[in-house]
GROMACS .gro file of C-alpha atoms in nm:
model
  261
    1UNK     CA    1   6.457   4.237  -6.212
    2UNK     CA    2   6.540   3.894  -6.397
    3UNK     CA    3   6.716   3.644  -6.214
    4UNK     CA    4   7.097   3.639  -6.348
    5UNK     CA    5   7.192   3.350  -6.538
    6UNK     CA    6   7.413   3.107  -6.353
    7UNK     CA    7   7.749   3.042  -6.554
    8UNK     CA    8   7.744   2.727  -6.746
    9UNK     CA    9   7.985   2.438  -6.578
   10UNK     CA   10   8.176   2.188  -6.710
   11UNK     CA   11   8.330   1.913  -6.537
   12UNK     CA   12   8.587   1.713  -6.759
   13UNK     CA   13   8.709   1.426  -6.537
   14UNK     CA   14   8.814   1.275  -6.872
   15UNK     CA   15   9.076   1.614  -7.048
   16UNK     CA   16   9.183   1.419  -7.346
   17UNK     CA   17   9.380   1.100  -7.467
   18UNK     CA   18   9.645   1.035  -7.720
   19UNK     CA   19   9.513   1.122  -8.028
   20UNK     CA   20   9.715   0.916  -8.249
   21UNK     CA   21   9.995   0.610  -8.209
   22UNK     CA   22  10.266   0.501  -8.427
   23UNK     CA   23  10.219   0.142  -8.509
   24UNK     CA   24  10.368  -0.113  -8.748
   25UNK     CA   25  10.194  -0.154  -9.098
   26UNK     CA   26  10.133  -0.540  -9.227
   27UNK     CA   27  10.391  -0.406  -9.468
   28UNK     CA   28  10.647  -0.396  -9.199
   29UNK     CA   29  10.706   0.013  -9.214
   30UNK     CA   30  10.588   0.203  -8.935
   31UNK     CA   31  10.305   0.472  -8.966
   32UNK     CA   32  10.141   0.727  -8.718
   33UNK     CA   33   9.788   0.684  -8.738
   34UNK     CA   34   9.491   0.825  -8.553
   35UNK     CA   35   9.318   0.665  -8.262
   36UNK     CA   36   8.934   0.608  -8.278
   37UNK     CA   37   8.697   0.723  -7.929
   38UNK     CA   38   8.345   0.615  -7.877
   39UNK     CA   39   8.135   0.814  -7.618
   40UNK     CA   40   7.765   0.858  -7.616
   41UNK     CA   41   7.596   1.216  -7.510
   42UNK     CA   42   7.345   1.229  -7.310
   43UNK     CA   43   7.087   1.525  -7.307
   44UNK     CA   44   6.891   1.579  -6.959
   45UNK     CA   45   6.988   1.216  -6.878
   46UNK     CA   46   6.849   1.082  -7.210
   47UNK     CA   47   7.102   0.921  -7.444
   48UNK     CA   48   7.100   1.173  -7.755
   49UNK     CA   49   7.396   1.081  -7.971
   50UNK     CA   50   7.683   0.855  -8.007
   51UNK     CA   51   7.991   0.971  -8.154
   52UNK     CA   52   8.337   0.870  -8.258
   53UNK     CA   53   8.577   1.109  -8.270
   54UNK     CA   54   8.946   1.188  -8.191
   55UNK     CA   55   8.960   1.176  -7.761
   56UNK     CA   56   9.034   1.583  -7.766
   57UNK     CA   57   8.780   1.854  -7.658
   58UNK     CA   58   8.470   1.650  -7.519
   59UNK     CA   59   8.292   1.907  -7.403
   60UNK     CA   60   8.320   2.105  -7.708
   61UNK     CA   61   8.248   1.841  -7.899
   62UNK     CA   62   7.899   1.828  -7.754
   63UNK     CA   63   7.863   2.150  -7.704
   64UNK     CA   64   7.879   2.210  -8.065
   65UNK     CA   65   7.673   1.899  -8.191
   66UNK     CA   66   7.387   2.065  -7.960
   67UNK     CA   67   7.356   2.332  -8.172
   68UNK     CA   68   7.470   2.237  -8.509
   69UNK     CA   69   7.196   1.948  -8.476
   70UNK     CA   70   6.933   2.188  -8.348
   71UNK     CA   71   6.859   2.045  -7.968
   72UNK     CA   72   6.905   2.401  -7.861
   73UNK     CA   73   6.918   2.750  -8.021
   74UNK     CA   74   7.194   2.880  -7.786
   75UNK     CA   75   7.467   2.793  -7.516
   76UNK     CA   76   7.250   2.986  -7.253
   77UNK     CA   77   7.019   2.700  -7.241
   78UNK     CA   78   7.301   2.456  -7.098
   79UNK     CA   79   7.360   2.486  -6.723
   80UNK     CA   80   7.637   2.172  -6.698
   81UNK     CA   81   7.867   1.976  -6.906
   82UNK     CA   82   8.001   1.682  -6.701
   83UNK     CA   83   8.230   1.375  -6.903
   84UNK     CA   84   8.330   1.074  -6.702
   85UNK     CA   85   8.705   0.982  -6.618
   86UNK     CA   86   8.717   0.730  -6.889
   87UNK     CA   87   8.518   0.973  -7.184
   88UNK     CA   88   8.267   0.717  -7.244
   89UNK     CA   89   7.970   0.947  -7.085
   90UNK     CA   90   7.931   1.309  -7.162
   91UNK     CA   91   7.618   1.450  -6.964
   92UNK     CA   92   7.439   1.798  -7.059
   93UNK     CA   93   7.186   1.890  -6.812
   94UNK     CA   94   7.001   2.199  -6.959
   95UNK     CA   95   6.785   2.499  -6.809
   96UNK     CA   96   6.464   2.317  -6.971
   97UNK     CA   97   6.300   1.992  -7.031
   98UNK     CA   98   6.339   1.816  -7.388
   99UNK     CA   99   6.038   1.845  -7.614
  100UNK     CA  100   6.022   1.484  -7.762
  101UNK     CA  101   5.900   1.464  -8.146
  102UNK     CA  102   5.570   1.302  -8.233
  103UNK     CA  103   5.754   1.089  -8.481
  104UNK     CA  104   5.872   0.694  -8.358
  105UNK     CA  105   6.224   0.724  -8.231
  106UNK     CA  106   6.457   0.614  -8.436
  107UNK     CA  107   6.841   0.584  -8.484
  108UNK     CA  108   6.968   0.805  -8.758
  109UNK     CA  109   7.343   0.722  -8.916
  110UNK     CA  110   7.619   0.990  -9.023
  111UNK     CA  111   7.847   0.922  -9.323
  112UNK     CA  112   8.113   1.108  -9.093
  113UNK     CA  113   8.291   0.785  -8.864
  114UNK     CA  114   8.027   0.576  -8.689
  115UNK     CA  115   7.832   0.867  -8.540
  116UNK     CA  116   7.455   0.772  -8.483
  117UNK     CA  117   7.145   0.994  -8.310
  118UNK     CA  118   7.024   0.762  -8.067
  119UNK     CA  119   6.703   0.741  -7.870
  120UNK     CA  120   6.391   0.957  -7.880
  121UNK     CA  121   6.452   1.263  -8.161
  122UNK     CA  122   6.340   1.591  -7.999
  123UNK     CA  123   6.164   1.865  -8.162
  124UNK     CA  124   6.473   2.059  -8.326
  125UNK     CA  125   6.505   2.421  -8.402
  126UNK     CA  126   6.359   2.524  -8.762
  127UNK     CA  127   6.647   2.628  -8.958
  128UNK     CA  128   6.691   3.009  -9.003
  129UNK     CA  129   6.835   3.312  -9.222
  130UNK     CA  130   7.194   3.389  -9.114
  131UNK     CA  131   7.350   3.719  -9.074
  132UNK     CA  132   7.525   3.860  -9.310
  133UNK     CA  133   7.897   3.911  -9.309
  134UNK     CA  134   8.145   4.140  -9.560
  135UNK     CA  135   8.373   3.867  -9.605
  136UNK     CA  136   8.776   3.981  -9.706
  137UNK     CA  137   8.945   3.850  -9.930
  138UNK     CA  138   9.281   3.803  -9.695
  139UNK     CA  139   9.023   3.648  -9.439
  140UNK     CA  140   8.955   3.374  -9.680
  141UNK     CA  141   9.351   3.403  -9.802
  142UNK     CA  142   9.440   3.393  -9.412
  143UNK     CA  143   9.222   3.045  -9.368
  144UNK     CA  144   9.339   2.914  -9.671
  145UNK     CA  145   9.691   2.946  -9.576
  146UNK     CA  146   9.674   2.799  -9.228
  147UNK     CA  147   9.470   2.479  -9.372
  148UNK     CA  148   9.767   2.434  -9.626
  149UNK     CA  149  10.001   2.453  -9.351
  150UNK     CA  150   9.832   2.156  -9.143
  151UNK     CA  151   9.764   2.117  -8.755
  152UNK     CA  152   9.989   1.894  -8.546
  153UNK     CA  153   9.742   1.554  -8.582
  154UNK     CA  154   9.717   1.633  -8.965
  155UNK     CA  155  10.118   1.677  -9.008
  156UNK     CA  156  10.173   1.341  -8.805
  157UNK     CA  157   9.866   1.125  -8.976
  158UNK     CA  158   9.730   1.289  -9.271
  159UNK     CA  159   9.441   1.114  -9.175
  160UNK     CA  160   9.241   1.345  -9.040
  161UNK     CA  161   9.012   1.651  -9.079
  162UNK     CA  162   8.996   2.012  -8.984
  163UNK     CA  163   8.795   2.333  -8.897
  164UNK     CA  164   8.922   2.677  -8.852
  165UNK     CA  165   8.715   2.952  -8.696
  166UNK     CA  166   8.838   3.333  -8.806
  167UNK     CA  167   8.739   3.597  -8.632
  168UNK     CA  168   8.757   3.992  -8.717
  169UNK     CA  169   8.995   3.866  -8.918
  170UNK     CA  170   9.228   3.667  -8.727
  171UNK     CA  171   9.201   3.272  -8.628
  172UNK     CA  172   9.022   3.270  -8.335
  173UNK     CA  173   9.059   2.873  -8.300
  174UNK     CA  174   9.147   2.527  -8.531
  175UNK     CA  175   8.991   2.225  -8.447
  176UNK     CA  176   9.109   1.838  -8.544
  177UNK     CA  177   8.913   1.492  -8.581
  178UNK     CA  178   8.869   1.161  -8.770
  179UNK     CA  179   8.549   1.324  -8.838
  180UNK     CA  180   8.463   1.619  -9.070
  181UNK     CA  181   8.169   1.687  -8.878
  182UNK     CA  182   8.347   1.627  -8.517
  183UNK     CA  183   8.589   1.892  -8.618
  184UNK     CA  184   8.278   2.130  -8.686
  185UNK     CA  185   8.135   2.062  -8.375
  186UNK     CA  186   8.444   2.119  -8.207
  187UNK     CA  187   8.556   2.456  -8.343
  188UNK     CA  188   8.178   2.565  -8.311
  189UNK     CA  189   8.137   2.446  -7.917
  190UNK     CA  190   8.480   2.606  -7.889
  191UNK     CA  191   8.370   2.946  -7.966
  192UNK     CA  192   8.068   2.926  -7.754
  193UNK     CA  193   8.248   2.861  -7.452
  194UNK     CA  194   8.458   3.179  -7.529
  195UNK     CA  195   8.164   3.374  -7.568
  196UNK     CA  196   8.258   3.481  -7.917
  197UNK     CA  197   7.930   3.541  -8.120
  198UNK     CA  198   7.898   3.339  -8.399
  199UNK     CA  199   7.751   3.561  -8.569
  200UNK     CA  200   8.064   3.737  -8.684
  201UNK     CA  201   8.266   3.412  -8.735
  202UNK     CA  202   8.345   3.235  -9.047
  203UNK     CA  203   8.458   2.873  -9.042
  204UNK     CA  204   8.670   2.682  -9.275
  205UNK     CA  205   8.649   2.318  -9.362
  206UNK     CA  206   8.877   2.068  -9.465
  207UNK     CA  207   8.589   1.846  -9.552
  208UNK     CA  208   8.300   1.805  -9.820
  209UNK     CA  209   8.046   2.000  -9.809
  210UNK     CA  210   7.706   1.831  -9.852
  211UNK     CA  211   7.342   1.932  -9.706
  212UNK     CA  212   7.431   1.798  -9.367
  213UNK     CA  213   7.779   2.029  -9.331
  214UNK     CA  214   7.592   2.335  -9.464
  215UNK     CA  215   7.297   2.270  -9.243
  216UNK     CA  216   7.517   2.240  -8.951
  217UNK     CA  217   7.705   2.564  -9.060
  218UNK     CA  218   7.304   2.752  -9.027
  219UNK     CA  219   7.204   2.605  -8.720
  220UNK     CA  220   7.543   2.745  -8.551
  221UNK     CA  221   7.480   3.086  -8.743
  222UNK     CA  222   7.788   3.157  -8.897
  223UNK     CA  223   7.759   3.390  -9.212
  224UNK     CA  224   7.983   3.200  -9.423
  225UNK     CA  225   8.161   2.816  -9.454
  226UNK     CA  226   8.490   2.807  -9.646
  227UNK     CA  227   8.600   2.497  -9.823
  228UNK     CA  228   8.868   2.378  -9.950
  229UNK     CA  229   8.628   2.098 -10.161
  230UNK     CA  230   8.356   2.168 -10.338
  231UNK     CA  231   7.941   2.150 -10.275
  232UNK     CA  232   7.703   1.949 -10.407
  233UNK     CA  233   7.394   2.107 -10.665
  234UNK     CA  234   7.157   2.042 -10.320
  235UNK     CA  235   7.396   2.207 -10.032
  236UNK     CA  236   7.462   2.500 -10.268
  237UNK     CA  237   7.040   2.527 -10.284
  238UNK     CA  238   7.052   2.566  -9.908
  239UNK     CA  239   7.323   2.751  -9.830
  240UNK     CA  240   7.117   3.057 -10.075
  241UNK     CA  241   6.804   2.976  -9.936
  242UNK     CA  242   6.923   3.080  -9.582
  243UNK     CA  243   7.228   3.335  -9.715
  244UNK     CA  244   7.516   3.146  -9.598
  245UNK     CA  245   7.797   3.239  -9.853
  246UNK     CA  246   7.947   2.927  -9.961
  247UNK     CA  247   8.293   2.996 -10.066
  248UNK     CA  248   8.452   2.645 -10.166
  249UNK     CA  249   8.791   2.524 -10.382
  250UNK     CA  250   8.987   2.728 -10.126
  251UNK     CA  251   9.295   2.543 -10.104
  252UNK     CA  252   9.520   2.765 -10.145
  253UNK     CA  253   9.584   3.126 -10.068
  254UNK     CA  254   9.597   3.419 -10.321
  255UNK     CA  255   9.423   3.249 -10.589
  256UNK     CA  256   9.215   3.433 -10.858
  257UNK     CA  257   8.922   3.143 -10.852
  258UNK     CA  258   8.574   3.221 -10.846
  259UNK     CA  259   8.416   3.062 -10.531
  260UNK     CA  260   8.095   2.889 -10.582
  261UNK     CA  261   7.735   3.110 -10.411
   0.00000   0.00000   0.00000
């Protein structure tokens, strides 16, 4: 018989910080605005990516970018988590060894924050077909509604971004950030931990939806990405190519709109 998988730990010295202060404007009124975080993630003790996010749900966080960047096709491949007291170092120690590219390492920017891929690239996972999904109308209604309502950091700073994950038709869990793609990352490292397949999980976006959000939406394996923006010519391209229903201009519940895919 196989040897049984050991349960994957994480160790979170760090929990979370305040995600936002209220602070006086140079116009003398005061404002709550979001705080900014810097950590970098380390993969197998190499640094892999920095990131700049809201100081909430670390571990997701990583968890998350793992797989939405393609460094591994599953959560079973991660053995620890660990993030230091102050949230500057997040370690992932996985059940393998990295397989560097044969590409020059390079640092690779993100439009989202001040998020960069640092060090040596690794050979990522190809991007693949996704499952398909009946999606409901009152699913997309449901997602719709609850990203109209707000979160708690959205209703004190409208200055941030957020990701919904339904479920068999119910919101399994709602993710916030500075960062559109942080708040991906988040609600997809999020379900992973609760052992939720992704398979049968849609995720809603309060962001735009270029290549890069829609690629991240494949590599996690979700069947379909609401937005409540719209695509570009190129993300809608992918998103067909690999079957992942695009349903976009969602802002609202109950609307008779035609969703674009």
């Amino acid at each position: 018989m196989g040897r049984e998988r050991t349960p994957m730990q994480i160790n979170d010295l760090f929990g979370a910080a305040a995600a936002f202060e209220t602070v006086r404007m140079p116009d003398g009124t005061e404002a709550a605005i979001p705080t900014e975080h810097a950590a970098v993630i380390y993969v197998n003790e190499q640094p892999a990516f920095r990131v700049v996010c809201t100081p909430q749900l670390l571990p997701q966080l990583a968890l998350g970018r793992l797989l939405t960047e393609g460094w591994i096709a599953s959560a079973e491949e991660v053995e620890q988590i660990s993030v230091c007291a102050e949230g500057l170092k997040i370690n992932i120690y996985l059940n393998h060894p990295l397989t560097a590219r044969r590409a020059a390492a390079q640092e690779v920017s993100s439009c989202c924050t001040d998020n960069v891929a640092l060090g040596s690239p690794v050979e990522v996972q190809p991007l693949r077909a996704v499952p398909h999904l009946d999606v409901q109308p009152e699913w997309v209604d449901a997602l719709a509604a609850a990203m109209s309502a707000g979160l708690p950091l959205y209703q004190a700073t409208h200055a941030v971004h957020s990701c919904f994950v339904l479920h068999e038709g119910r919101i399994l869990c709602a993710c916030e950030d500075i960062g559109r793609h942080n708040a991906l990352d988040k609600a997809v490292g999020s379900v992973l931990l609760a052992g939720v397949p992704l398979s049968e999980c849609v995720l809603y976006t309060s962001g735009r939806v270029p290549m890069d959000m829609v690629r991240k939406a494949i590599r996690a394996g979700v069947p379909a990405l609401v937005s409540k923006t719209m695509p570009t010519v190129q993300s809608l391209e992918l998103a067909q190519e690999y079957g992942l229903q695009l349903l976009c201009g969602r802002k609202h519940p109950l609307t008779s709109s035609k969703s674009a895919g």
